[in-house]
Amino acid sequence: MTPMPNLPSRSTFPVLHDVPTRWHDNDHYGHVNNVVYYAYFDTAVNGWLMQATGVDIRNLSELGLVVETSCRFSRSISFPDRLEVGIGVAKLGTSSVVYRLAIFREDDEEAAALGRFVHVYVDRETRRTSAIPPVLRDVLAPMAEKSAPLFQAAGLLEGSR
């Protein structure tokens, strides 16, 4: 697969989170199936949130529901590639957060895939929109500040395209 131009590098992302490939991630064609990339994004974001906050986010009274995702593929990955997912916050709202994500093979500087992932927070019981929990906002706000100049330079901020 020919690399796509203008993909971000590792230095574009404030956080790199390890996510291993697994034997069953490969499809019949010998590469990681496209739907698995979304699982990598989900695993990286939620793993990072738990690590950064020290809180098991599954026990919060608010849930972050994934309401939108997208992925632009640049090159194939396959088991047993070692991966890192670049994580940054492109937009932080009252009840939502927009992540920009990229998947990097261990030794690659350029992304194999670029993603967008939107969480909207809702009350666990009523499923009505609620504010992002303070424990999460405390790590998301600094991440958004770190991401802004990096994403601006790479054209990844919301509304910059």
Short mmCIF file of C-alpha atoms in Angstrom, two decimals:
data_model
loop_
_atom_site.label_atom_id
_atom_site.label_comp_id
_atom_site.label_asym_id
_atom_site.label_seq_id
_atom_site.Cartn_x
_atom_site.Cartn_y
_atom_site.Cartn_z
CA MET A 1 0.00 0.00 0.00
CA THR A 2 1.41 3.43 -0.92
CA PRO A 3 1.66 5.84 2.03
CA MET A 4 -0.74 8.79 1.97
CA PRO A 5 0.72 12.28 2.10
CA ASN A 6 0.29 14.62 5.07
CA LEU A 7 -0.09 12.00 7.77
CA PRO A 8 1.04 13.13 11.20
CA SER A 9 4.19 11.91 12.89
CA ARG A 10 4.58 10.61 16.43
CA SER A 11 5.63 14.06 17.65
CA THR A 12 2.14 15.37 16.78
CA PHE A 13 0.61 13.46 19.70
CA PRO A 14 1.11 14.30 23.39
CA VAL A 15 0.55 10.66 24.43
CA LEU A 16 1.62 7.36 22.87
CA HIS A 17 -0.20 4.35 24.32
CA ASP A 18 0.94 0.76 23.65
CA VAL A 19 -1.67 -1.54 22.12
CA PRO A 20 -0.58 -5.03 21.05
CA THR A 21 -1.77 -6.78 17.93
CA ARG A 22 -3.26 -10.22 18.47
CA TRP A 23 -3.23 -13.34 16.33
CA HIS A 24 -6.95 -13.10 15.61
CA ASP A 25 -6.71 -9.43 14.51
CA ASN A 26 -5.47 -10.57 11.10
CA ASP A 27 -8.07 -11.34 8.48
CA HIS A 28 -8.01 -13.76 5.57
CA TYR A 29 -5.84 -11.31 3.61
CA GLY A 30 -3.06 -11.42 6.20
CA HIS A 31 -3.42 -7.94 7.67
CA VAL A 32 -5.33 -6.41 10.56
CA ASN A 33 -8.95 -6.04 9.53
CA ASN A 34 -10.22 -2.45 9.32
CA VAL A 35 -12.77 -2.86 12.12
CA VAL A 36 -10.01 -3.80 14.56
CA TYR A 37 -8.47 -0.32 14.23
CA TYR A 38 -11.55 1.05 16.00
CA ALA A 39 -10.98 -1.40 18.86
CA TYR A 40 -7.38 -0.17 19.10
CA PHE A 41 -8.65 3.42 19.35
CA ASP A 42 -11.21 2.50 22.02
CA THR A 43 -8.66 0.48 24.01
CA ALA A 44 -6.06 3.25 23.85
CA VAL A 45 -8.41 6.09 24.86
CA ASN A 46 -10.03 4.24 27.74
CA GLY A 47 -6.75 2.69 28.89
CA TRP A 48 -5.10 6.11 28.89
CA LEU A 49 -8.03 7.69 30.77
CA MET A 50 -7.80 5.01 33.46
CA GLN A 51 -4.03 5.32 33.68
CA ALA A 52 -4.00 9.14 33.71
CA THR A 53 -6.78 9.50 36.30
CA GLY A 54 -6.05 6.45 38.45
CA VAL A 55 -9.81 5.79 38.33
CA ASP A 56 -11.70 2.84 36.88
CA ILE A 57 -13.91 4.81 34.51
CA ARG A 58 -16.39 1.94 34.42
CA ASN A 59 -17.41 2.92 37.96
CA LEU A 60 -18.19 6.59 37.28
CA SER A 61 -21.79 7.83 37.36
CA GLU A 62 -21.28 9.19 33.81
CA LEU A 63 -20.47 7.12 30.75
CA GLY A 64 -18.54 8.24 27.71
CA LEU A 65 -20.50 6.93 24.73
CA VAL A 66 -18.78 6.76 21.38
CA VAL A 67 -21.06 8.67 19.02
CA GLU A 68 -18.76 9.10 16.03
CA THR A 69 -15.60 7.48 14.68
CA SER A 70 -13.60 7.63 11.50
CA CYS A 71 -10.35 6.18 10.24
CA ARG A 72 -8.11 6.94 7.28
CA PHE A 73 -5.81 4.05 6.47
CA SER A 74 -2.32 4.60 5.12
CA ARG A 75 -0.52 1.26 5.32
CA SER A 76 -1.21 -2.26 6.48
CA ILE A 77 -0.36 -3.60 9.89
CA SER A 78 -0.47 -7.24 10.95
CA PHE A 79 0.24 -9.55 13.84
CA PRO A 80 2.86 -9.58 15.43
CA ASP A 81 3.43 -5.83 14.83
CA ARG A 82 3.94 -3.82 18.00
CA LEU A 83 1.80 -0.70 17.96
CA GLU A 84 1.49 2.62 19.68
CA VAL A 85 -1.63 4.75 19.43
CA GLY A 86 -1.05 8.49 19.44
CA ILE A 87 -3.71 10.29 21.48
CA GLY A 88 -4.63 13.96 21.55
CA VAL A 89 -7.69 16.11 22.22
CA ALA A 90 -8.86 18.18 19.25
CA LYS A 91 -11.88 19.70 21.03
CA LEU A 92 -13.10 19.67 24.61
CA GLY A 93 -16.69 20.68 25.22
CA THR A 94 -18.97 20.63 28.25
CA SER A 95 -20.24 17.11 27.65
CA SER A 96 -18.12 15.88 24.76
CA VAL A 97 -14.52 15.36 23.73
CA VAL A 98 -13.12 14.89 20.24
CA TYR A 99 -9.96 12.82 20.08
CA ARG A 100 -7.53 12.64 17.19
CA LEU A 101 -5.70 9.34 17.12
CA ALA A 102 -3.02 7.70 15.04
CA ILE A 103 -1.69 4.17 14.91
CA PHE A 104 2.06 3.74 14.58
CA ARG A 105 4.05 0.57 14.11
CA GLU A 106 6.83 0.39 16.68
CA ASP A 107 9.62 1.70 14.46
CA ASP A 108 7.61 3.89 12.06
CA GLU A 109 7.61 7.66 12.37
CA GLU A 110 4.60 8.14 10.08
CA ALA A 111 1.13 6.93 11.02
CA ALA A 112 -0.33 3.76 9.55
CA ALA A 113 -3.82 5.15 10.25
CA LEU A 114 -5.38 8.40 11.42
CA GLY A 115 -8.59 8.42 13.42
CA ARG A 116 -11.24 10.62 14.98
CA PHE A 117 -13.18 9.46 18.01
CA VAL A 118 -15.97 11.37 19.80
CA HIS A 119 -17.15 10.66 23.34
CA VAL A 120 -20.38 12.21 24.63
CA TYR A 121 -20.94 11.85 28.35
CA VAL A 122 -24.31 10.73 29.68
CA ASP A 123 -25.72 9.88 33.06
CA ARG A 124 -25.37 6.13 33.62
CA GLU A 125 -28.99 5.72 34.74
CA THR A 126 -30.99 8.20 32.65
CA ARG A 127 -28.72 8.22 29.56
CA ARG A 128 -29.25 11.98 29.37
CA THR A 129 -26.31 14.15 28.37
CA SER A 130 -24.23 15.25 31.33
CA ALA A 131 -21.05 17.20 31.96
CA ILE A 132 -17.72 15.45 31.59
CA PRO A 133 -16.83 14.20 35.09
CA PRO A 134 -14.32 16.50 36.85
CA VAL A 135 -11.81 13.66 37.33
CA LEU A 136 -11.70 13.24 33.55
CA ARG A 137 -11.77 16.96 32.74
CA ASP A 138 -8.71 17.34 35.00
CA VAL A 139 -6.67 15.23 32.55
CA LEU A 140 -8.50 16.17 29.33
CA ALA A 141 -8.06 19.95 29.70
CA PRO A 142 -4.24 19.81 29.91
CA MET A 143 -4.23 17.29 27.06
CA ALA A 144 -6.29 19.69 24.93
CA GLU A 145 -3.82 22.50 25.70
CA LYS A 146 -0.85 20.33 24.75
CA SER A 147 -2.61 19.09 21.61
CA ALA A 148 -3.69 22.49 20.28
CA PRO A 149 -0.36 23.78 18.92
CA LEU A 150 0.67 20.32 17.69
CA PHE A 151 -2.64 19.73 15.95
CA GLN A 152 -2.73 23.27 14.56
CA ALA A 153 0.63 22.69 12.89
CA ALA A 154 -0.56 19.34 11.50
CA GLY A 155 -4.01 20.61 10.40
CA LEU A 156 -5.84 18.29 12.80
CA LEU A 157 -7.82 20.79 14.92
CA GLU A 158 -11.58 20.79 14.56
CA GLY A 159 -12.55 23.31 11.88
CA SER A 160 -8.96 23.60 10.59
CA ARG A 161 -9.72 21.62 7.44
#
